[in-house]
mmCIF file of C-alpha atoms in Angstrom:
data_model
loop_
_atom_site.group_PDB
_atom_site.id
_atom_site.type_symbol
_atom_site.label_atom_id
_atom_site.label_comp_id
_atom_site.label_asym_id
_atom_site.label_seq_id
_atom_site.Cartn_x
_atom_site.Cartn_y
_atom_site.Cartn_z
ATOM 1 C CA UNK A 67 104.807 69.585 102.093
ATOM 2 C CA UNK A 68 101.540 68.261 99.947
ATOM 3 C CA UNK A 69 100.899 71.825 98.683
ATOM 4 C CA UNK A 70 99.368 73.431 95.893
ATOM 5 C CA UNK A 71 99.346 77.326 94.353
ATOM 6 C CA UNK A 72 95.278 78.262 92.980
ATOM 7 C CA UNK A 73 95.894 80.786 90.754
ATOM 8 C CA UNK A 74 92.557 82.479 89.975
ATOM 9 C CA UNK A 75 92.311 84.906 86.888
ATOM 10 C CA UNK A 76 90.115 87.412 85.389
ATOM 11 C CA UNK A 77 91.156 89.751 82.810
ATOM 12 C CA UNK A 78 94.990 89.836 84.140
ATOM 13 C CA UNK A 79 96.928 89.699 80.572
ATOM 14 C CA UNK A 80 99.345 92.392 81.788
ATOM 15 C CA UNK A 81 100.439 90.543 84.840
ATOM 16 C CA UNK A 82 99.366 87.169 84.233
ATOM 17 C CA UNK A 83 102.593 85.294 82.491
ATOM 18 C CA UNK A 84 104.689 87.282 85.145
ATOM 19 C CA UNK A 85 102.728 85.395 88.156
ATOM 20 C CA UNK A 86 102.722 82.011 86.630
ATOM 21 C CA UNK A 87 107.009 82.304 85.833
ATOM 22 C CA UNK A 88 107.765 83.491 89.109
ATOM 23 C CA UNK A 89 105.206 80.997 91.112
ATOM 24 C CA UNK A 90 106.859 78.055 88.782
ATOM 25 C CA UNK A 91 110.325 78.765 90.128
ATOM 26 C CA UNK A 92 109.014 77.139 93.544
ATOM 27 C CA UNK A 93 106.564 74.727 92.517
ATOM 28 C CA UNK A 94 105.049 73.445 89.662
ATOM 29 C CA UNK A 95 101.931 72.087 91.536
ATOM 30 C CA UNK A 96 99.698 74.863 90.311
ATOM 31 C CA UNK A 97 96.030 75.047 89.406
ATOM 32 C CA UNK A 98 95.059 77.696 87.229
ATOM 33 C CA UNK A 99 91.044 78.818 87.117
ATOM 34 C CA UNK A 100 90.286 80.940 84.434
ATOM 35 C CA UNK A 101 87.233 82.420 85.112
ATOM 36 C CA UNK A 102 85.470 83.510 82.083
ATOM 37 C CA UNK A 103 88.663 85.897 80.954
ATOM 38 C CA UNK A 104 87.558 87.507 77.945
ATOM 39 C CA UNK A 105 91.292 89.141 76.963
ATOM 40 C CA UNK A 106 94.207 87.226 76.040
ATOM 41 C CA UNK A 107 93.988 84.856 78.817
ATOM 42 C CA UNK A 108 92.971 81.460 77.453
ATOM 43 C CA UNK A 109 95.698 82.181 74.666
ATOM 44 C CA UNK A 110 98.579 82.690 77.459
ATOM 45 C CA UNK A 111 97.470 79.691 79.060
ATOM 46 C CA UNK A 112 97.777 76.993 76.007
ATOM 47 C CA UNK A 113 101.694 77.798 76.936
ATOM 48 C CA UNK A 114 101.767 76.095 80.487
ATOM 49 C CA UNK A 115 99.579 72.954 79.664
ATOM 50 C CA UNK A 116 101.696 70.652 81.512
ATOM 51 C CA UNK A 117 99.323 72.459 84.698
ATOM 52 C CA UNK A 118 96.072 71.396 86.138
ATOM 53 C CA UNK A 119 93.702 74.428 84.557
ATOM 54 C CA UNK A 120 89.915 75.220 85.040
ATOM 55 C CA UNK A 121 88.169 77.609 82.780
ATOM 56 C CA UNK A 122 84.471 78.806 83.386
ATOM 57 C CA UNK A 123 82.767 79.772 79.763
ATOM 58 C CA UNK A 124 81.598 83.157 81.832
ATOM 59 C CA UNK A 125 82.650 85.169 84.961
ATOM 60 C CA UNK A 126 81.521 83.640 87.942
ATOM 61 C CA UNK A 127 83.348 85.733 90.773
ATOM 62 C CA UNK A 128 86.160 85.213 92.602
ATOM 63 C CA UNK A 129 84.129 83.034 95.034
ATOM 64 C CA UNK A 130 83.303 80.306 92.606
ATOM 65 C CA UNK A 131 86.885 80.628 91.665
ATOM 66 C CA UNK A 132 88.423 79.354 94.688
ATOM 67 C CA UNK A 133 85.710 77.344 95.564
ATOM 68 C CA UNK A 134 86.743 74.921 92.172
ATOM 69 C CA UNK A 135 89.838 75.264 92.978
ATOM 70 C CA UNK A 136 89.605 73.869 96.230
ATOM 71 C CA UNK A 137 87.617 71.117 95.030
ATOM 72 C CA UNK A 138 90.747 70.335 92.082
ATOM 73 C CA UNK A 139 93.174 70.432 95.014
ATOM 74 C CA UNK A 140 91.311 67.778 97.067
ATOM 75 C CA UNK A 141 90.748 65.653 94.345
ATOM 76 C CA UNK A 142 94.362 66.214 93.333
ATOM 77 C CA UNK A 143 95.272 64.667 97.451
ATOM 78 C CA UNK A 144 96.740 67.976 98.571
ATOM 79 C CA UNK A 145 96.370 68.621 101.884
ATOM 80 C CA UNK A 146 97.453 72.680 101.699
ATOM 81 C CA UNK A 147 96.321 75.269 99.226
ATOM 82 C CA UNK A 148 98.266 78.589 99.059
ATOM 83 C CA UNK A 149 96.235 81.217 96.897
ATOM 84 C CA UNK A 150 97.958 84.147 94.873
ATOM 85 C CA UNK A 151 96.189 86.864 93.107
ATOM 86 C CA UNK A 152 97.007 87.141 89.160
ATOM 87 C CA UNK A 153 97.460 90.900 89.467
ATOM 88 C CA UNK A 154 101.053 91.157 90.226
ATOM 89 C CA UNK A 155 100.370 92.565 94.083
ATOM 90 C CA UNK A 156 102.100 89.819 95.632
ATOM 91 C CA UNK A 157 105.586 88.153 95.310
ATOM 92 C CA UNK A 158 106.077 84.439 94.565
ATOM 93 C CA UNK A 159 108.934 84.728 96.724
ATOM 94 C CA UNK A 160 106.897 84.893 99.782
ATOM 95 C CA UNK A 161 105.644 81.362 99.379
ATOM 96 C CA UNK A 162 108.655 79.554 101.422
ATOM 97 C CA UNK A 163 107.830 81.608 104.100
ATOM 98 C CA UNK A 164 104.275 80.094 104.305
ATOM 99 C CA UNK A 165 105.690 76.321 103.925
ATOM 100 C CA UNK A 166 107.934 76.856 106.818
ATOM 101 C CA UNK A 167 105.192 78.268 109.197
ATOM 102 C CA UNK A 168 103.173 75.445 108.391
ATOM 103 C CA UNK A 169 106.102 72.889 108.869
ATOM 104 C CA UNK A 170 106.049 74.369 112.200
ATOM 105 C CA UNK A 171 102.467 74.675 113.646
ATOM 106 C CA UNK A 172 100.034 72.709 111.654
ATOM 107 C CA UNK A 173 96.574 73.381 111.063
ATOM 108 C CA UNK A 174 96.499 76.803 110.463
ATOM 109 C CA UNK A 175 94.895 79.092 108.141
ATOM 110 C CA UNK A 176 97.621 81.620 107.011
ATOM 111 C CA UNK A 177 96.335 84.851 105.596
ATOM 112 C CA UNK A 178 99.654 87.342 103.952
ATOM 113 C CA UNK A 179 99.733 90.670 105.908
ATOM 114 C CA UNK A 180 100.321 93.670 103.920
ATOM 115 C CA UNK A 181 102.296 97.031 104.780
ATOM 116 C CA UNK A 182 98.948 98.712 104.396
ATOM 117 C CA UNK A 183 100.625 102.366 105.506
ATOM 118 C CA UNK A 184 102.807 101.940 101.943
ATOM 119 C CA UNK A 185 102.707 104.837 99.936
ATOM 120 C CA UNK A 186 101.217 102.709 96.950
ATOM 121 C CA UNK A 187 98.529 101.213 98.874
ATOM 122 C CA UNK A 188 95.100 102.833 98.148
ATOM 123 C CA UNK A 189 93.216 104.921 100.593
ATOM 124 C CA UNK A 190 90.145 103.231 99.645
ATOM 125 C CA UNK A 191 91.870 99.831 100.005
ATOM 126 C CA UNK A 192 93.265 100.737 103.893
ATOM 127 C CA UNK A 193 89.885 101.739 105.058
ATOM 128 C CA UNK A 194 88.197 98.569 103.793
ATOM 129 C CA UNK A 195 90.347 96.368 105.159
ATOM 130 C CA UNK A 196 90.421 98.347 108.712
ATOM 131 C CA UNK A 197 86.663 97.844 108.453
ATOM 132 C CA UNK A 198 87.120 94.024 107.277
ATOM 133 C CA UNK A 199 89.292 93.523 110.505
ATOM 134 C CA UNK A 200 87.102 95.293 112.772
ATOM 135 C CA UNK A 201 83.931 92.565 112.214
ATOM 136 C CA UNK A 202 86.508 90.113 111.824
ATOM 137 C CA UNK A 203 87.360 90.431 115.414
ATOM 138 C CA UNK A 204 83.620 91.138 116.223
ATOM 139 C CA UNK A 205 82.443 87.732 114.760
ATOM 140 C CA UNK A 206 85.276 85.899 116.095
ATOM 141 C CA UNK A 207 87.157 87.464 118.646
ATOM 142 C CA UNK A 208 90.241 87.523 117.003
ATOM 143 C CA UNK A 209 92.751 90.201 116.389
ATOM 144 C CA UNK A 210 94.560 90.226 112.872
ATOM 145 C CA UNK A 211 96.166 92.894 110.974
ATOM 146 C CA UNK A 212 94.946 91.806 107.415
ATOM 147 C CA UNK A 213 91.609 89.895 106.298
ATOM 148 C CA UNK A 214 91.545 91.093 102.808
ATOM 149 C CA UNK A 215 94.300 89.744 101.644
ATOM 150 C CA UNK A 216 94.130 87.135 98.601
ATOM 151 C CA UNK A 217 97.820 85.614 98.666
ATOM 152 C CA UNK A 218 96.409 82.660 101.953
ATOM 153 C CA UNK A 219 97.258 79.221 102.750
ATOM 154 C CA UNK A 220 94.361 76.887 103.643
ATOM 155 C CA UNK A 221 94.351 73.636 105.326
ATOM 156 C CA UNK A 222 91.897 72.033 102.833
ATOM 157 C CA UNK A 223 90.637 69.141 104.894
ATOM 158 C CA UNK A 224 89.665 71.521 107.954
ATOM 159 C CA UNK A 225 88.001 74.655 106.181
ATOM 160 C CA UNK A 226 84.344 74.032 105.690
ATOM 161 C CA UNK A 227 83.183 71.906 102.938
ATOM 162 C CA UNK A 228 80.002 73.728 101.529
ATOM 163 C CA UNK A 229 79.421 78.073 101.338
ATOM 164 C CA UNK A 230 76.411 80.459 100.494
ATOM 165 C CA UNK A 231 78.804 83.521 98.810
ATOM 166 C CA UNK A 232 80.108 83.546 95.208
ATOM 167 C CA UNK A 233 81.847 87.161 94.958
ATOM 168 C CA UNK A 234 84.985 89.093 96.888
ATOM 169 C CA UNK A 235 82.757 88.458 99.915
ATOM 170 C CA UNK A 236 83.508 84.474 99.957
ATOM 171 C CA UNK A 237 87.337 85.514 101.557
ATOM 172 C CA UNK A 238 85.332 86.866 104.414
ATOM 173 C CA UNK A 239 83.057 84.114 104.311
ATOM 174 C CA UNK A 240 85.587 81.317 104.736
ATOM 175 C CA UNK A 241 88.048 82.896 107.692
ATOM 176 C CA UNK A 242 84.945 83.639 109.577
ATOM 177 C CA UNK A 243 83.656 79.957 109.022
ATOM 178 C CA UNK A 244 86.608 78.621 109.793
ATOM 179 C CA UNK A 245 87.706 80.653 112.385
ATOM 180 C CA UNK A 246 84.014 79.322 114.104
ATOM 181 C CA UNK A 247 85.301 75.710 113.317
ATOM 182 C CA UNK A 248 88.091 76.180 115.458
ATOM 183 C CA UNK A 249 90.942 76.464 112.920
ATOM 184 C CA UNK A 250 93.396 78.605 114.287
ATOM 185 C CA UNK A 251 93.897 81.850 112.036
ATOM 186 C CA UNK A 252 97.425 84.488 111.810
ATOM 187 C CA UNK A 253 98.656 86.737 109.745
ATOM 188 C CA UNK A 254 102.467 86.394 108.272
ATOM 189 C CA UNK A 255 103.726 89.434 106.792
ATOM 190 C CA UNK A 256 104.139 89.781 102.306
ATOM 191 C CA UNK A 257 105.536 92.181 100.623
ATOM 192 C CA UNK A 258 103.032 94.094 98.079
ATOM 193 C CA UNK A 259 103.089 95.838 94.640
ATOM 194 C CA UNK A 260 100.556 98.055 93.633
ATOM 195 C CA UNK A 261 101.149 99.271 90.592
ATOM 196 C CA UNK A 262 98.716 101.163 88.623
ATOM 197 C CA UNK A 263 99.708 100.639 84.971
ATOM 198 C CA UNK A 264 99.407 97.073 85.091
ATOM 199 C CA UNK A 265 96.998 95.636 88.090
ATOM 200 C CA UNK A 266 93.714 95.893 87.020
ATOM 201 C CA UNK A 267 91.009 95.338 89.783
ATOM 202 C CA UNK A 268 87.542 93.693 89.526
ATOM 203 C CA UNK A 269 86.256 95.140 93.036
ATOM 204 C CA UNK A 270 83.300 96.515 91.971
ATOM 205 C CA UNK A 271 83.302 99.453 95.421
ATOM 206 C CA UNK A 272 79.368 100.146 95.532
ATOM 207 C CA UNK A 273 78.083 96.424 94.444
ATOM 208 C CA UNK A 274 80.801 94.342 96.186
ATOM 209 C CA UNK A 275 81.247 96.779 99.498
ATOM 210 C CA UNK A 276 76.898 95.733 100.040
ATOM 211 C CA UNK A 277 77.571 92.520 99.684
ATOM 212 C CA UNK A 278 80.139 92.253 102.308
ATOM 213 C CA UNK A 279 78.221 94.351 104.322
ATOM 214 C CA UNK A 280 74.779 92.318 103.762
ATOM 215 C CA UNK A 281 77.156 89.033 105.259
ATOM 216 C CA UNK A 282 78.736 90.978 107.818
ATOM 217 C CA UNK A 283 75.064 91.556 109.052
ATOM 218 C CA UNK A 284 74.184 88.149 108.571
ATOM 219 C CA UNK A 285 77.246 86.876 110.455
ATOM 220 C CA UNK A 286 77.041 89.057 113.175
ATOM 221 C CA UNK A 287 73.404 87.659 113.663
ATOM 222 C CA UNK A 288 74.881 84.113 113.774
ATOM 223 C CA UNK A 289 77.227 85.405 116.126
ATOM 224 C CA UNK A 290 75.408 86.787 118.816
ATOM 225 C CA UNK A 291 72.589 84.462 118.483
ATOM 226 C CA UNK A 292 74.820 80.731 118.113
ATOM 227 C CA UNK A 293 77.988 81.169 117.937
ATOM 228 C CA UNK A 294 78.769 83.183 121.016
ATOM 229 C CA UNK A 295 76.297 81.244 123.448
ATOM 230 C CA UNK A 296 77.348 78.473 121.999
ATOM 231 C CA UNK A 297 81.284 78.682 122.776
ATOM 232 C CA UNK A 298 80.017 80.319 126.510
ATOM 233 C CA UNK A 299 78.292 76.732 126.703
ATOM 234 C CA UNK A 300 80.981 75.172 126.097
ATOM 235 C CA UNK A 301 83.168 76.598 127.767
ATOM 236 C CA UNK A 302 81.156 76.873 131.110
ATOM 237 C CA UNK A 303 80.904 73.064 130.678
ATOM 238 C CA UNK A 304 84.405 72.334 130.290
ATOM 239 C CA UNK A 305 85.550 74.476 132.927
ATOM 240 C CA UNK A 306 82.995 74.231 135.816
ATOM 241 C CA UNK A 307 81.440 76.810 137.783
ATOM 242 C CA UNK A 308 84.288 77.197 140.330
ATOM 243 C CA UNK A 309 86.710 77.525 137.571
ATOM 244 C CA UNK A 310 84.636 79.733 135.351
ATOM 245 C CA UNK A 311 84.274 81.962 138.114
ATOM 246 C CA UNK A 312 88.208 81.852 139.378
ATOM 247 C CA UNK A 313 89.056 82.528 135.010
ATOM 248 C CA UNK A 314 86.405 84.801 134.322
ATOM 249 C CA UNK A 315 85.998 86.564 137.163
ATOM 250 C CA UNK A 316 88.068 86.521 139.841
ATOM 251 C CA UNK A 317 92.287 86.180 138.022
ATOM 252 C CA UNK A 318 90.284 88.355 134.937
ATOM 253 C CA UNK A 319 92.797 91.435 134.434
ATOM 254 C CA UNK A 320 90.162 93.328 134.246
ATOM 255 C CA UNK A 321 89.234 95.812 136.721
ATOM 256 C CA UNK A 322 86.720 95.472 139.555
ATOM 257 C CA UNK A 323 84.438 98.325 138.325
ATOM 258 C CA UNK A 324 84.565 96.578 135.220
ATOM 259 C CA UNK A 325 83.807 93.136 136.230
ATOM 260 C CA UNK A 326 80.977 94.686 138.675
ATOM 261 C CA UNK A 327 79.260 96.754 135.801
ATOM 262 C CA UNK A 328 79.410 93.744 133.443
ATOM 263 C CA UNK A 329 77.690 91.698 136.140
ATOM 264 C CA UNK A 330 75.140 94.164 136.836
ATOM 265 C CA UNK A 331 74.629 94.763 133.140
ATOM 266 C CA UNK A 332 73.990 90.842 132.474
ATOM 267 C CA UNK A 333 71.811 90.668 135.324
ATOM 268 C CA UNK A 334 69.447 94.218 133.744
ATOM 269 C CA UNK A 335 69.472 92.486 130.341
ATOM 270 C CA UNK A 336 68.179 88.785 132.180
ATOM 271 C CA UNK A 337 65.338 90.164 133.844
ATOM 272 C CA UNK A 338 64.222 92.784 131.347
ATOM 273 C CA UNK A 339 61.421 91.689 129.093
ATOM 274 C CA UNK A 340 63.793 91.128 126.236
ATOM 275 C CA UNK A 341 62.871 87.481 125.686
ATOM 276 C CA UNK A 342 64.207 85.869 122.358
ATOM 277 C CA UNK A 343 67.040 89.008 122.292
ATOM 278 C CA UNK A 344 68.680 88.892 125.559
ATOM 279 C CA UNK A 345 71.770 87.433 124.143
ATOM 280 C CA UNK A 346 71.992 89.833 120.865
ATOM 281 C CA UNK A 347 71.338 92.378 123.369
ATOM 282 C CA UNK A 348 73.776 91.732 126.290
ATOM 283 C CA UNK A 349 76.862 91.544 123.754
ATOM 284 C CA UNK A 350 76.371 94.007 121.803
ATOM 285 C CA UNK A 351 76.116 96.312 125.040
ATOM 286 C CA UNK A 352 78.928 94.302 126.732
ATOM 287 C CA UNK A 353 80.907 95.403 123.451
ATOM 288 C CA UNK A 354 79.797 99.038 122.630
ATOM 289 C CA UNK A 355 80.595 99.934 126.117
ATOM 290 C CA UNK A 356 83.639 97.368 126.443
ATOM 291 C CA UNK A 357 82.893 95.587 129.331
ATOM 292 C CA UNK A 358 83.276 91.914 129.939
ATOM 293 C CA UNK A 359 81.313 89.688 127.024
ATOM 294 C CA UNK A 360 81.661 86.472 128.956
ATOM 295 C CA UNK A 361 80.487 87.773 132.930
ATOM 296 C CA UNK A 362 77.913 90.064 131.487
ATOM 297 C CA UNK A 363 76.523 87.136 129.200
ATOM 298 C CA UNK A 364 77.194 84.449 132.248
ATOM 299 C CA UNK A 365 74.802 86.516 134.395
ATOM 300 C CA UNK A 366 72.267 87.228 131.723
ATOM 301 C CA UNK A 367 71.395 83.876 132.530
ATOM 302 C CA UNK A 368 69.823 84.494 135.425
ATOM 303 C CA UNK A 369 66.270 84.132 133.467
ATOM 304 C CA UNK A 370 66.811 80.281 133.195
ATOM 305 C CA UNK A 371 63.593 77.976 133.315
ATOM 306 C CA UNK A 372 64.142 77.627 137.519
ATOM 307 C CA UNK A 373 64.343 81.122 138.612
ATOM 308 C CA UNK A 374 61.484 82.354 135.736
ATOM 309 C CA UNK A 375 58.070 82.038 137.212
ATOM 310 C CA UNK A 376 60.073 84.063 140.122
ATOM 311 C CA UNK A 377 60.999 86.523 138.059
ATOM 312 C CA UNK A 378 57.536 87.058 136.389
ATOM 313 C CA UNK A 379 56.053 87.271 139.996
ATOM 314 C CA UNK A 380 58.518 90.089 141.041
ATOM 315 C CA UNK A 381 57.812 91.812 137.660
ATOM 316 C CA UNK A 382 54.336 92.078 138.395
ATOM 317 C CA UNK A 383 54.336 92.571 142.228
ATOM 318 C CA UNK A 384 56.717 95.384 141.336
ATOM 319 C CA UNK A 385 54.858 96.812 138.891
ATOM 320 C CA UNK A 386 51.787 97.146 141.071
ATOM 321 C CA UNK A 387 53.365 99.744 142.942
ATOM 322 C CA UNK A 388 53.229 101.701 139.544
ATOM 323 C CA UNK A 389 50.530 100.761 137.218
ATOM 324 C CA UNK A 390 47.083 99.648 139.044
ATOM 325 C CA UNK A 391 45.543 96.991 137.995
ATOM 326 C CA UNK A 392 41.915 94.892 138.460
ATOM 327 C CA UNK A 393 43.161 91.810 139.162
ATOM 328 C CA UNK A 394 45.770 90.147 141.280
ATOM 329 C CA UNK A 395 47.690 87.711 141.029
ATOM 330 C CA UNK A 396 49.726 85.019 143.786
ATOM 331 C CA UNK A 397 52.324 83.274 143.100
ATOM 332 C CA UNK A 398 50.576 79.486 142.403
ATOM 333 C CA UNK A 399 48.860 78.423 139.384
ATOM 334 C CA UNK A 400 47.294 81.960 138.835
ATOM 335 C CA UNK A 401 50.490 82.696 136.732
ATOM 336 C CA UNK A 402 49.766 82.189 133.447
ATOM 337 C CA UNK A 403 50.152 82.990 129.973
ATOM 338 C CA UNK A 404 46.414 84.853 129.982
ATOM 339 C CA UNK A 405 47.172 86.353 133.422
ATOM 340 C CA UNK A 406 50.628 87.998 132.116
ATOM 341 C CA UNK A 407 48.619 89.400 128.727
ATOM 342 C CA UNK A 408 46.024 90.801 131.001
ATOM 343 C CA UNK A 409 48.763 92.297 132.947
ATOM 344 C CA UNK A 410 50.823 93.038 130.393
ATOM 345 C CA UNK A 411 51.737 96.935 131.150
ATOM 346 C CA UNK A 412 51.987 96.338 135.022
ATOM 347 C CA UNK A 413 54.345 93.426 134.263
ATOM 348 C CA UNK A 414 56.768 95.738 131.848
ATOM 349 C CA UNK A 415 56.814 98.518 133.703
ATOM 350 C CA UNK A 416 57.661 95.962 137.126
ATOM 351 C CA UNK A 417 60.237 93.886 134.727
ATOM 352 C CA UNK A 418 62.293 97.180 133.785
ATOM 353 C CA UNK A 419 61.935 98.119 137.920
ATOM 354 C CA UNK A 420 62.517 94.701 138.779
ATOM 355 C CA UNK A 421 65.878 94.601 136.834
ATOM 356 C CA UNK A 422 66.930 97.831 137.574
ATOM 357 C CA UNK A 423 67.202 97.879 141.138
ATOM 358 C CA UNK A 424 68.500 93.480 141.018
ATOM 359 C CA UNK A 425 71.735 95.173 138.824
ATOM 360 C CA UNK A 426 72.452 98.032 141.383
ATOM 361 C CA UNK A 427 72.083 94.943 144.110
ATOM 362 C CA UNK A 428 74.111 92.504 142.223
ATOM 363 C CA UNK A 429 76.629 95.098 140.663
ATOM 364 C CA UNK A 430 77.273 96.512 144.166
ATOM 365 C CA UNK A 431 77.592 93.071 146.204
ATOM 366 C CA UNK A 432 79.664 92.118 143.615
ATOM 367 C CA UNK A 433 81.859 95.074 143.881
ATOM 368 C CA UNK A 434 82.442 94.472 147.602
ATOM 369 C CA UNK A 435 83.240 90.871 146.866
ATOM 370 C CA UNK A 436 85.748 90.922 144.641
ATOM 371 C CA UNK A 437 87.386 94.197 146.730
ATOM 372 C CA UNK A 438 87.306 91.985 149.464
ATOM 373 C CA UNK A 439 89.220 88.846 147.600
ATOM 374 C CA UNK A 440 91.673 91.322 145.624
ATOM 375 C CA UNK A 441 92.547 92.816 148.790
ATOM 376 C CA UNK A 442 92.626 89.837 150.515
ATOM 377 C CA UNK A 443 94.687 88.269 147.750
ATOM 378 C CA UNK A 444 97.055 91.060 147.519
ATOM 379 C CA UNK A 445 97.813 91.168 151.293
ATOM 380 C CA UNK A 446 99.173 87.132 151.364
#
């Protein structure tokens, strides 16, 4: 395999030499970044000179690290990068077991799972990592057991090519990335040391746990906003509306009450006057209350440019019945921008109405429906 080992380093003098010895007894394709070590580090490193080796004057953060690292390893024609953290955590000996994954399905971003419920593992280190997989999944949809992890293996000429984090946070920032690309990312399980006389970590908790939580905002924004309609898009258009419906709907696993409430939810969120939002909106829902993300998004788009001026009309005809108003409008040209301001309470307070009582419609036909088929289907 056309693999390298990145090695970045910070201040590891204890654990350093052991890393390198062990890493060396499987490969000696190894970059080394040094970046900005102010210990013993530079002096260690004058004894394996026969390896490729970066070092940055100062400390630019782990981020950067990798970042030159990949760059080294591209220039260097590898195709795979396997990364291993200088502090002694991981074993050396785990690295066949990434080579042979990746002899056997290609492509793949491998991230080392740990045994976080081992007694040495911190209790501040389990509960970041829970909450690193939990908007993990969120962002992308998929399920892993470990996203903190630093020993990896990256397919260097499918990961993205160009990042906006230099810190801890850029091992978020690339899975998540990646994982938007397409690339297909799994866990395969490590061993792990932690041992507290000799690993010395740079995780800053206050500073570094912001930052990850500042891009965690960020990419749940790009999330719900592209990335989300985006895959529905393409998806819809791949499969067809008879087959999106028989998929998502209709062979979905999930329950009928389920499937009902998520339609009747989309269809609430597509008439309410959430314009611009309606998609943040509708997921996030769909997800707090764990209903279906695809049929509840599917029928949010019942606002689309056709069935709009429609929609407006019945907004405002049903908010009539609530909020009186001087003027009235039919449905021809008289529905405009300056007509809607003018009307603007009578045509929230009809909107809200209006998609209230279309999600009990559409949430109960639906029910009946899809009763009807599963029964029917069942009785065959």
């Amino acid at each position: 395999m056309n693999y390298c080992v990145i090695i970045p380093t910070y201040n590891n003098e204890k654990t350093l030499k052991r890393v390198l010895d062990t890493v060396l007894t499987y490969t000696s394709n190894i970059i080394i970044v040094n970046d900005g070590s102010t210990d013993s580090t530079a002096y260690i490193l004058k004894e394996y000179l026969q390896l490729a080796q970066i070092h940055f004057a100062k400390n630019c953060g782990k981020g950067i690290a990798l970042r030159q690292g990949f760059k080294k390893a591209v220039e260097l024609n590898y195709n795979y990068a396997i990364t291993i953290d200088s502090d002694g955590q991981h074993f050396a000996s785990d690295i066949p077991a990434f080579i042979d994954f990746i002899k056997k399905e290609e492509n793949v971003l491998l991230i080392g799972s740990r045994n976080m419920t081992h007694d040495s593992i911190p209790q501040k280190s389990n509960f970041g990592n829970k909450f690193s997989n939990f908007w993990f999944w969120f962002e992308t949809g998929i399920k892993l057991e470990d996203t903190q992890s630093g020993f990896r293996l990256y397919p260097l000429l499918l990961i993205p090519k160009k990042y906006f984090t230099n810190k801890f946070e850029f091992e978020i920032e690339v899975i998540v990335r990646s994982a938007w690309k397409g690339i297909s990312i799994k866990n395969i399980p490590i061993q792990v040391l932690y041992d507290p006389t000799e690993r010395v970590s740079h995780f800053r908790p206050f500073i570094d746990f912001t930052r990850i939580s500042i891009l965690n905002t960020v990419l749940v924004f790009i999330t719900l906003l592209y990335i989300k309609p985006r895959d529905f898009f393409f998806s819809f258009r791949r499969k067809g509306i008879k087959n999106f419906f028989l998929e998502n709907v209709l062979h979905n696993e999930d329950s009928i009450t389920k499937k009902s409430v998520s339609i009747a939810l989309g269809v609430f969120i597509g008439i309410s006057p959430f314009w611009g939002f309606q998609t943040i909106i509708v997921l996030a829902l769909a997800v707090l209350f764990r209903l279906n993300k695809a049929i509840a998004f599917a029928f949010s788009n019942i606002s689309f440019p056709p069935f709009i001026p429609f929609i407006i009309y019945g907004s405002i005809k049903a908010g009539s019945f609530f909020v009186h108003s001087n003027s009235t409008i039919l449905f021809d040209k008289s529905i405009t921008l300056e007509a809607i301001q003018n009307n603007m309470q009578q045509y929230l307070v009809g909107s809200l109405v209006l998609a209230t009582v279309s999600a009990v419609i559409f949430g109960s036909i639906s029910y009946l429906i899809l009763l009807f088929l599963t029964t029917f289907k069942n009785n065959k």
